[in-house]
Amino acid sequence: MVLAKRPVATEGTLRSWLLQGLQTDRRQIEHGPHVKHPWWRVMCLTGVDYFSTLGYQPGIAALAAGFLSPLATLFLVVLTLLGALPVYRRVAAESPYGQGSIAMLEKLAPQWWGKLFVLALLGFAATDFVITMTLSAADATAHILENPFVPDFLAGQRVIVTLVLLAALGGVFLMGFGEAIGIAVLLVFVYLGLNAIVVGTAIVHVVEAPQVVVDWQRALSLDFSSPFAMIGLSLLVMPKLALGMSGFETGVAVMPVVKGDVPDRIKGTRRLLTVAALIMSVFLIFSSFVTTVLIPHGEFEEGGKASGRALAYLAHGYLGDWFGTAYDVSTIAILWFAGASAMAGLINLVPRYLPRYGMAPEWTGAVRPLVVGFSAIAFGITIIFDADVDAQGGAYATGVLVLMLSAAVAVTLSAWKKGQQKAAAGFAVISAVLAYTLVDNVIERPDGVKIASFFIVAIIVTSLISRATRSTELRVTEVRLDPLAERFVNEACGDIHLIANEPHERDQTEYNDKLREQWINHRLRSSEPVLFVEVSVPDASEFETELHVRGEERYGHKILRIESSAVPNSLAALLLYLRDRSGSVPHIYFHWAEGNPVVAMLRYLVFGGGDVPPLTREVLRKAEPDLERRPHVHVG
């Protein structure tokens, strides 16, 4: 019997349009869409985010590391292949339904601490995904405005152009975002093909003009006293290049889309993570090298022709404006669609956690309200950062690195618990490297932490408000009775009287005194059969509950025992269940609690108890508006 109610849209209204496609089936949310795809097609869906960083990564690397850009990028590739890749291959094996490292860590912290920890991680995830949208749109704008065929009236209008791109992205989702993978496959193949042509052409120019390499080596020898100094400084600046490691968390999140049963899904996801990392590593190494030796360093600075578009600069310079324009169009398309990947990540991530915690309204299971909210946030961030790619790089890197560090810590603890000491030690080293990278990035560019802190505070505050406002919902999805509880209910012959008891010693004296108290307070006839009902709360942080009612007989008294996240809500659900089962309205009997009602309400919100009688009655009032059918609550 399903009891918890879902939001109902009124036909023909704006609410109906916004709530179209509302997901309330938790199992469907976890298992993903019915249509599945081969791993290589799903790789392209994650690749619009991962591969699109080629549009701005070489320029950011050149600004951060200067002539050391190729060496710093090489260290980044080593960290990707020997650090992030092994971590996420293990995450894929341990979260085959796309929960990712957040769900792995959720299990380590009990009750409310676990929920708050997850909310903090969701804040960093929101930073990652939202900045992916704004950063990618800003870089797409840079490619648009630097194209020689763009009208002059758009010059200097990068904020407006970026907002138009973000609005178009939101519009796609509001109209109904259908099958994205087919578009992603086309964009990724075209984009990588054009990048291969640009990088290949640049390598040919380097081979034909080896003097540029000699000049680069001479500049290195003048700036640095020894190879060790180069290596040391490259390691120091490498955290600034962390944008080149984005995409792993998305790769795990889309696991439910991969075709096959769970073992095949894990195998396919591991393959897509590996192939994507190898492709990206090759492009990162060669693109950083050719852009460093072929592009004057001043062009990488803000206002320069290679700012945020280093490979596009080479495409126009070596292959002409027509090819360069084609490259710009493909780059703009994949950067814009990288925002679609991020938006898809957000609208899949929120329904997995917040509604399950009771920390978001049920309508957050619908796509359109989330799209409106996240688009508004993206607009605000774009205006605050003036649509500057470099200014947003720190925030993006912070979100990426926090999620990677959380994944590394999760797999380290998982390996340790399973007695895999060597694996745990290896993952611990990776965690230490990622921690250093994160700390260095935060010290150098604290904007990421500021933005993430805003998201974390906003998520926690709104979540707690939502939890408080939804606290008197029924919150019970189903009621199941064991055989002995079934017998007790059947023996009641439809006339059901429940005595609520807070269990303490559970001895004969406790039950006799409780029964005598109810006889005196409520004038119950001794001939009327009664059932004691006891609710214990092992974890008050959970929101929705499936009630398993166990029957027990002690000292001649019949007792219904329940474990739940909230006492009043569970009692109300049991009463409604018994009413529908027996056909008659049941009664429940309480005694008044002592103490401050405000403190009692706080105890209810945090510990699931509090002043149970009035709260039980309030839950029943909201769940059953018909007075004739509403179960009776007696308090004395």
XYZ file of C-alpha atoms in Angstrom:
636
model
C 0.000 0.000 0.000
C 1.575 3.282 -1.149
C 0.788 6.170 1.167
C 3.160 9.062 0.386
C 1.508 11.539 -1.933
C 3.124 13.075 -5.003
C 2.536 16.520 -6.523
C -0.239 16.581 -9.088
C -0.124 18.998 -11.990
C -3.280 20.793 -13.074
C -3.929 20.188 -16.766
C -3.500 23.145 -19.072
C -1.601 25.292 -16.593
C 1.953 26.572 -16.331
C 2.404 24.165 -13.405
C 1.407 21.267 -15.637
C 3.972 22.293 -18.249
C 6.727 22.718 -15.660
C 6.023 19.361 -13.993
C 5.802 17.391 -17.223
C 7.992 14.305 -16.923
C 8.111 14.472 -13.116
C 10.173 11.573 -11.742
C 8.860 10.167 -8.472
C 9.929 6.546 -8.947
C 13.164 6.277 -6.968
C 14.106 3.024 -8.688
C 13.759 4.573 -12.125
C 15.924 7.514 -11.047
C 18.624 5.117 -9.856
C 18.533 2.764 -12.836
C 18.411 5.461 -15.481
C 16.539 5.559 -18.808
C 15.189 2.446 -20.496
C 17.185 3.072 -23.682
C 20.851 2.075 -23.287
C 23.832 2.685 -25.589
C 27.249 1.167 -26.380
C 30.098 2.482 -24.249
C 31.750 4.438 -27.082
C 28.591 6.451 -27.717
C 28.252 7.213 -24.015
C 31.930 8.253 -24.040
C 30.989 10.934 -26.548
C 28.295 12.212 -24.179
C 30.898 12.699 -21.446
C 33.393 13.821 -24.076
C 31.515 17.006 -24.927
C 32.581 18.135 -21.468
C 36.013 16.463 -21.291
C 37.249 17.025 -24.858
C 35.820 20.533 -25.100
C 38.458 21.741 -22.609
C 40.879 21.670 -25.548
C 39.172 24.906 -26.561
C 40.754 26.788 -23.641
C 43.168 24.444 -21.803
C 46.319 25.201 -23.905
C 45.840 28.937 -23.414
C 45.290 28.596 -19.666
C 48.356 26.317 -19.410
C 50.484 28.851 -21.282
C 49.372 31.659 -18.970
C 49.970 29.585 -15.852
C 53.271 27.912 -16.751
C 54.697 30.052 -19.519
C 57.456 28.221 -21.402
C 57.080 25.307 -18.970
C 53.571 24.618 -20.257
C 54.491 21.347 -22.081
C 56.333 19.966 -19.053
C 53.577 20.953 -16.618
C 51.003 19.425 -18.975
C 53.049 16.210 -19.092
C 52.857 15.974 -15.290
C 49.120 16.602 -15.501
C 48.790 13.727 -17.963
C 50.780 11.456 -15.616
C 48.430 12.382 -12.761
C 45.448 11.685 -15.025
C 46.591 8.272 -16.230
C 48.201 7.028 -13.018
C 45.934 8.825 -10.552
C 42.456 9.867 -11.632
C 41.927 6.998 -14.077
C 42.640 4.133 -11.612
C 40.522 5.876 -8.968
C 37.474 6.218 -11.202
C 37.826 2.741 -12.654
C 37.357 1.515 -9.085
C 34.530 3.972 -8.414
C 32.766 2.551 -11.478
C 33.059 -0.965 -10.047
C 31.625 0.067 -6.669
C 28.829 2.359 -7.863
C 27.406 0.705 -10.994
C 24.181 2.725 -10.838
C 25.977 6.048 -11.283
C 25.988 7.181 -7.662
C 29.711 8.002 -7.873
C 32.047 8.825 -5.024
C 29.430 10.928 -3.196
C 27.329 7.842 -2.467
C 30.420 5.873 -1.438
C 31.333 8.518 1.125
C 27.729 8.916 2.282
C 27.889 5.429 3.796
C 30.950 6.297 5.903
C 29.327 9.070 7.956
C 26.259 8.138 10.036
C 22.893 9.836 10.096
C 22.834 13.662 9.959
C 26.623 13.940 9.578
C 26.417 11.878 6.418
C 23.631 14.047 5.022
C 25.489 17.302 5.750
C 28.667 15.837 4.266
C 26.810 14.919 1.095
C 25.270 18.409 0.921
C 28.772 19.912 1.098
C 29.976 17.632 -1.707
C 26.893 18.544 -3.712
C 27.933 22.184 -3.302
C 31.274 21.437 -4.939
C 29.553 19.331 -7.595
C 27.209 22.235 -8.322
C 30.269 24.490 -8.601
C 31.833 22.077 -11.075
C 28.750 21.692 -13.259
C 27.538 25.306 -13.171
C 30.995 26.695 -13.903
C 31.266 24.154 -16.725
C 28.216 25.825 -18.235
C 29.403 29.400 -17.746
C 33.068 28.749 -18.582
C 32.247 26.798 -21.731
C 29.747 29.427 -22.868
C 32.270 32.196 -22.184
C 34.930 30.391 -24.222
C 32.439 29.785 -27.026
C 31.830 33.543 -26.963
C 35.583 34.185 -27.274
C 35.655 32.024 -30.417
C 32.652 33.869 -31.833
C 33.983 37.367 -31.217
C 37.494 36.644 -32.496
C 36.230 35.263 -35.795
C 36.963 37.708 -38.637
C 33.516 37.234 -40.195
C 31.575 38.310 -37.087
C 29.815 41.717 -37.382
C 31.536 44.648 -35.706
C 28.529 45.551 -33.549
C 29.214 42.460 -31.391
C 32.679 43.683 -30.442
C 33.034 44.009 -26.668
C 29.662 42.343 -26.005
C 30.973 39.097 -24.544
C 28.637 39.130 -21.529
C 25.545 39.580 -23.697
C 26.653 36.910 -26.184
C 27.414 34.489 -23.333
C 24.010 35.105 -21.776
C 22.351 34.438 -25.144
C 24.201 31.105 -25.394
C 23.165 30.145 -21.863
C 19.563 31.146 -22.578
C 19.594 29.003 -25.710
C 20.962 26.107 -23.691
C 18.188 26.486 -21.119
C 15.653 26.765 -23.927
C 16.679 23.385 -25.315
C 15.978 21.739 -21.961
C 12.725 23.661 -21.432
C 11.412 22.489 -24.803
C 12.264 18.933 -23.808
C 15.785 17.628 -24.040
C 15.524 14.399 -25.998
C 18.231 12.049 -27.173
C 21.533 13.872 -26.610
C 23.915 11.046 -27.390
C 23.448 11.153 -31.159
C 24.292 14.874 -31.206
C 27.242 14.287 -28.887
C 28.689 11.565 -31.143
C 28.583 13.870 -34.175
C 30.092 16.817 -32.302
C 32.909 14.779 -30.740
C 33.955 13.089 -33.997
C 33.955 16.355 -35.953
C 35.701 18.300 -33.187
C 38.435 15.741 -32.569
C 38.959 15.353 -36.316
C 39.438 19.099 -36.787
C 41.736 19.271 -33.759
C 43.827 16.445 -35.199
C 44.193 18.454 -38.411
C 45.171 21.635 -36.542
C 47.658 19.918 -34.234
C 49.077 17.848 -37.093
C 49.553 20.970 -39.237
C 51.214 22.757 -36.312
C 53.623 19.831 -35.795
C 54.553 19.981 -39.497
C 55.363 23.689 -39.109
C 57.501 22.920 -36.080
C 59.392 20.260 -38.068
C 59.862 22.655 -41.007
C 61.010 25.482 -38.723
C 63.052 23.821 -35.958
C 64.327 27.236 -34.929
C 61.158 27.742 -32.859
C 62.124 24.754 -30.730
C 65.666 26.091 -30.366
C 64.302 29.462 -29.292
C 62.041 27.758 -26.769
C 64.934 25.749 -25.320
C 67.058 28.894 -25.140
C 64.306 30.714 -23.253
C 64.090 27.835 -20.793
C 67.857 27.820 -20.206
C 67.851 31.572 -19.595
C 64.946 31.434 -17.143
C 65.934 28.312 -15.216
C 69.280 27.236 -13.809
C 68.802 23.477 -14.152
C 66.374 20.765 -15.275
C 65.524 20.153 -11.616
C 64.366 23.739 -11.281
C 62.142 23.275 -14.340
C 60.674 20.083 -12.920
C 60.104 21.656 -9.520
C 58.372 24.730 -10.889
C 56.317 22.605 -13.285
C 55.066 20.571 -10.360
C 54.214 23.771 -8.509
C 52.173 25.239 -11.368
C 50.602 21.941 -12.444
C 47.533 22.434 -10.165
C 46.567 25.461 -12.258
C 46.118 23.106 -15.208
C 43.596 20.902 -13.415
C 40.886 21.840 -15.920
C 42.399 19.190 -18.175
C 41.185 16.467 -15.793
C 37.484 17.274 -15.931
C 34.984 14.696 -17.104
C 35.704 11.715 -14.852
C 32.835 12.351 -12.435
C 30.480 12.796 -15.392
C 31.779 9.547 -16.862
C 30.721 7.656 -13.743
C 27.414 9.510 -13.420
C 26.248 8.317 -16.861
C 26.879 4.622 -16.087
C 23.134 3.776 -16.114
C 23.080 4.721 -19.820
C 25.698 2.087 -20.751
C 24.215 -1.002 -22.398
C 24.359 -4.388 -20.651
C 23.865 -5.938 -17.235
C 25.869 -4.712 -14.232
C 29.161 -6.546 -15.053
C 28.996 -5.407 -18.694
C 28.114 -1.887 -17.584
C 31.152 -1.746 -15.307
C 33.378 -3.131 -18.058
C 32.021 -0.662 -20.608
C 32.373 2.310 -18.252
C 35.969 1.392 -17.447
C 36.682 1.179 -21.155
C 35.121 4.569 -21.901
C 37.057 6.193 -19.034
C 40.334 4.694 -20.274
C 39.855 5.540 -23.948
C 38.728 9.100 -23.161
C 41.731 9.652 -20.878
C 44.174 8.337 -23.497
C 42.692 10.452 -26.301
C 42.697 13.562 -24.148
C 46.244 12.938 -22.900
C 47.621 12.767 -26.453
C 45.858 15.979 -27.454
C 46.936 17.798 -24.281
C 50.621 16.970 -24.703
C 50.857 17.907 -28.376
C 48.579 20.947 -28.189
C 50.481 22.443 -25.246
C 53.776 21.937 -27.070
C 52.795 23.460 -30.428
C 50.926 26.409 -28.891
C 53.893 27.197 -26.606
C 56.533 27.197 -29.355
C 54.449 28.738 -32.153
C 52.349 31.449 -30.460
C 53.934 34.652 -29.064
C 53.367 34.670 -25.306
C 51.718 38.102 -25.367
C 48.853 36.713 -27.448
C 47.807 34.491 -24.535
C 47.182 37.507 -22.296
C 43.709 38.950 -21.884
C 42.787 40.797 -25.059
C 45.291 38.791 -27.128
C 44.163 36.855 -30.183
C 45.008 33.513 -28.541
C 43.336 34.298 -25.206
C 41.070 31.343 -24.470
C 41.412 30.047 -28.041
C 45.017 28.974 -28.661
C 44.259 26.168 -31.148
C 41.762 28.377 -32.988
C 44.570 30.955 -33.362
C 46.712 28.304 -35.068
C 43.790 27.133 -37.219
C 43.252 30.637 -38.617
C 46.967 31.328 -38.931
C 48.036 28.122 -40.718
C 44.869 26.868 -42.450
C 43.109 30.103 -43.378
C 40.028 31.913 -42.159
C 37.545 29.558 -43.855
C 38.973 26.486 -42.141
C 39.467 28.546 -38.998
C 35.784 29.493 -39.112
C 34.797 25.848 -39.514
C 36.996 25.070 -36.506
C 35.410 27.937 -34.579
C 31.920 26.635 -35.375
C 32.787 23.119 -34.196
C 34.451 24.518 -31.057
C 31.496 26.784 -30.303
C 29.107 23.879 -30.796
C 30.957 21.464 -28.509
C 31.608 24.123 -25.863
C 27.938 25.053 -25.912
C 26.971 21.385 -25.738
C 29.436 20.868 -22.889
C 27.050 23.100 -20.982
C 24.263 20.695 -21.949
C 26.297 17.835 -20.478
C 26.730 19.819 -17.260
C 23.037 20.705 -17.124
C 22.165 17.046 -17.638
C 24.531 16.178 -14.785
C 22.807 18.656 -12.484
C 19.257 17.563 -13.254
C 20.284 13.945 -12.709
C 22.268 14.633 -9.529
C 19.674 16.651 -7.589
C 16.822 14.076 -7.771
C 19.186 11.338 -6.547
C 19.784 12.990 -3.187
C 17.791 16.030 -2.107
C 14.204 14.724 -2.510
C 15.275 11.442 -0.906
C 16.502 13.432 2.096
C 13.293 15.470 2.181
C 15.541 18.467 1.519
C 13.888 19.555 -1.694
C 10.273 19.660 -2.881
C 9.087 16.726 -4.979
C 8.880 19.002 -8.033
C 12.680 18.974 -8.170
C 12.238 15.580 -9.797
C 11.015 17.467 -12.887
C 13.480 18.854 -15.410
C 12.041 22.271 -16.206
C 11.969 23.877 -12.730
C 15.597 22.818 -12.224
C 16.576 24.219 -15.620
C 15.043 27.595 -14.762
C 16.865 27.695 -11.423
C 20.266 26.625 -12.695
C 20.021 28.913 -15.732
C 19.358 31.866 -13.418
C 22.417 30.932 -11.331
C 24.531 30.632 -14.483
C 23.361 34.097 -15.584
C 24.431 35.571 -12.252
C 27.892 33.951 -12.328
C 28.450 35.092 -15.911
C 27.660 38.695 -14.987
C 29.796 38.561 -11.821
C 32.823 37.193 -13.706
C 32.222 39.385 -16.761
C 32.207 36.196 -18.928
C 35.990 35.907 -18.427
C 37.373 32.416 -19.126
C 40.561 32.866 -17.085
C 38.702 34.315 -14.081
C 36.427 31.264 -13.888
C 39.221 28.719 -14.293
C 40.049 28.611 -10.578
C 36.453 27.934 -9.547
C 36.131 25.192 -12.140
C 39.389 23.549 -11.087
C 38.331 23.660 -7.428
C 35.095 21.796 -8.126
C 36.873 19.202 -10.281
C 39.635 18.602 -7.736
C 37.309 18.303 -4.727
C 35.255 15.644 -6.496
C 38.423 13.804 -7.565
C 39.857 13.967 -4.052
C 36.596 12.662 -2.585
C 36.693 9.776 -5.066
C 40.325 8.992 -4.177
C 39.549 9.013 -0.456
C 36.471 6.823 -1.019
C 38.382 4.132 -2.919
C 41.268 4.292 -0.418
C 38.901 3.562 2.462
C 37.119 0.905 0.426
C 40.391 -0.907 -0.359
C 41.477 -0.662 3.288
C 38.204 -2.140 4.538
C 38.559 -5.063 2.138
C 42.078 -5.801 3.364
C 43.748 -4.703 0.115
C 46.702 -2.944 1.733
C 48.755 -2.412 -1.439
C 45.808 -0.921 -3.304
C 44.929 1.226 -0.293
C 48.508 2.511 -0.097
C 48.529 3.365 -3.808
C 45.220 5.183 -3.604
C 46.425 6.994 -0.469
C 49.389 8.349 -2.454
C 47.018 9.504 -5.202
C 44.818 11.145 -2.555
C 47.849 12.984 -1.154
C 48.824 14.274 -4.608
C 45.274 15.408 -5.333
C 45.074 17.041 -1.899
C 48.264 18.994 -2.623
C 46.890 19.965 -6.029
C 43.632 21.139 -4.471
C 45.277 23.125 -1.667
C 47.683 24.787 -4.075
C 44.835 25.703 -6.406
C 42.767 27.122 -3.533
C 45.677 29.219 -2.236
C 46.466 30.534 -5.700
C 42.859 31.073 -6.782
C 40.440 31.225 -3.846
C 37.492 32.185 -6.043
C 36.607 28.517 -6.391
C 36.186 28.058 -2.644
C 34.156 31.266 -2.397
C 31.749 30.119 -5.081
C 31.600 26.581 -3.677
C 30.958 28.016 -0.201
C 28.062 30.022 -1.603
C 26.600 26.877 -3.164
C 27.161 24.842 0.008
C 25.519 27.434 2.272
C 22.643 27.913 -0.159
C 22.080 24.158 -0.502
C 22.240 23.516 3.257
C 19.985 26.456 4.194
C 17.356 25.738 1.536
C 17.560 22.017 2.286
C 16.941 22.500 5.998
C 14.075 24.904 5.303
C 12.571 22.390 2.896
C 13.006 19.593 5.428
C 11.252 21.659 8.097
C 8.342 22.654 5.854
C 7.868 19.054 4.692
C 8.224 17.548 8.157
C 4.505 16.893 8.584
C 4.103 15.055 5.293
C 3.104 11.420 5.604
C 6.571 10.316 4.416
C 5.714 6.591 4.425
C 5.711 4.792 1.096
C 4.419 1.379 2.182
C 3.281 -0.575 5.270
C 4.036 -4.282 5.673
C 2.962 -6.500 8.581
C 4.718 -9.662 9.639
C 2.572 -12.796 10.316
C 2.185 -12.149 14.057
C 1.210 -8.493 13.494
C -1.288 -9.719 10.871
C -2.814 -12.052 13.459
C -3.121 -9.253 16.043
C -4.907 -6.991 13.551
C -7.260 -9.755 12.418
C -8.142 -10.631 16.012
C -9.145 -7.004 16.656
C -12.223 -7.639 14.479
C -12.051 -4.193 12.905
C -12.437 -2.254 16.163
C -8.800 -1.175 16.633
C -7.538 0.712 19.692
C -3.811 1.519 19.799
C -1.903 2.709 22.864
C 1.264 4.607 21.955
C 4.120 3.605 24.223
C 7.635 5.001 24.348
C 9.636 1.870 25.201
C 11.967 1.963 28.200
C 12.452 -1.140 30.341
C 9.727 -3.015 28.447
C 8.937 -5.053 31.557
C 5.553 -6.146 32.892
C 5.242 -3.120 35.168
C 5.737 -0.682 32.276
C 2.938 -2.189 30.197
C 0.547 -2.634 33.126
C 1.047 0.979 34.251
C 0.596 2.262 30.715
C -2.624 0.299 30.276
C -3.963 1.485 33.637
C -3.104 5.115 32.734
C -5.106 4.911 29.505
C -8.073 3.279 31.251
C -8.144 6.148 33.744
C -7.474 9.020 31.294
C -9.692 7.864 28.441
C -12.282 5.704 30.243
C -11.447 2.725 28.060
C -13.584 -0.287 28.896
C -11.580 -3.235 30.096
C -13.397 -5.428 27.592
C -12.089 -3.429 24.628
C -9.059 -5.124 23.042
C -6.025 -2.869 22.754
C -2.707 -3.088 20.960
C 0.435 -1.338 22.108
C 2.438 0.363 19.353
C 6.097 1.286 19.812
C 8.214 3.250 17.347
C 12.006 3.488 17.627
C 14.107 5.848 15.517
C 17.467 4.404 14.448
C 18.161 7.191 11.922
C 16.104 10.389 12.045
C 17.969 11.862 9.075
C 16.136 9.591 6.615
C 12.980 11.053 5.146
C 10.771 8.533 3.372
C 10.298 5.183 5.098
C 8.857 1.789 4.305
C 7.242 0.546 7.525
C 7.864 -3.046 8.566
C 5.521 -3.758 11.489
C 6.589 -6.646 13.715
C 4.242 -8.307 16.143
C 5.410 -9.259 19.647
C 3.687 -10.637 22.735
C 5.087 -9.738 26.174
C 3.469 -10.511 29.542
C 0.131 -11.116 27.851
C 0.165 -7.788 25.964
C 0.065 -7.539 22.166
C 2.627 -5.113 20.767
C 3.271 -3.704 17.278
C 6.899 -2.663 16.900
C 8.187 -0.299 14.194
C 11.526 1.206 13.240
C 11.218 4.503 11.399
C 12.765 7.924 10.868
C 9.932 9.817 12.609
C 7.458 8.652 15.241
C 4.386 10.832 14.449
C 4.516 10.205 10.703
C 4.837 6.448 11.183
C 1.933 6.305 13.618
C -0.235 8.314 11.221
C 0.666 6.002 8.332
C -0.125 2.914 10.411
C -3.503 4.339 11.407
C -4.442 5.088 7.804
C -3.317 1.625 6.755
C -5.412 -0.039 9.479
C -8.425 2.099 8.550
C -8.235 1.049 4.892
C -7.622 -2.570 5.836
C -10.390 -2.922 8.416
C -12.958 -0.532 6.995
C -13.433 1.216 10.353
C -11.737 4.279 11.791
C -9.068 3.293 14.380
C -8.272 5.095 17.643
C -4.888 5.905 19.162
C -4.281 7.029 22.765
C -1.487 9.246 24.127
C -0.623 11.141 27.263
C 0.537 14.750 27.160
C 4.302 15.312 27.182
C 5.949 17.805 29.518
C 8.356 20.501 28.326
C 8.735 23.508 26.041
C 6.829 23.019 22.738
C 9.551 24.830 20.754
C 12.174 22.445 22.085
C 9.819 19.555 21.323
C 9.494 20.719 17.717
C 13.276 20.896 17.357
C 13.538 17.390 18.814
C 11.042 16.247 16.192
C 12.968 17.833 13.309
C 16.357 16.490 14.431
C 15.570 13.278 16.320
C 12.170 12.263 14.895
C 10.374 12.363 18.276
C 9.247 15.492 20.091
C 5.663 16.181 21.126
C 4.170 13.165 19.353
C 0.363 13.531 19.916
C -0.248 16.927 18.230
C 2.244 16.117 15.478
C 0.517 12.814 14.740
C -2.794 14.616 14.538
C -1.287 17.268 12.190
C 0.123 14.633 9.841
C -3.297 12.963 9.764
C -5.032 16.286 9.157
C -2.879 16.994 6.107
C -3.099 13.435 4.788
C -6.861 12.959 5.271
C -9.075 16.053 4.898
C -12.305 14.059 5.462
C -13.168 14.288 9.172
C -15.364 11.212 9.000
C -12.525 9.072 7.687
C -9.701 10.575 9.716
C -8.372 8.277 12.505
C -9.118 9.507 16.044
C -6.293 10.835 18.231
C -6.995 10.874 21.996
C -4.685 12.698 24.395
C -5.064 12.779 28.183
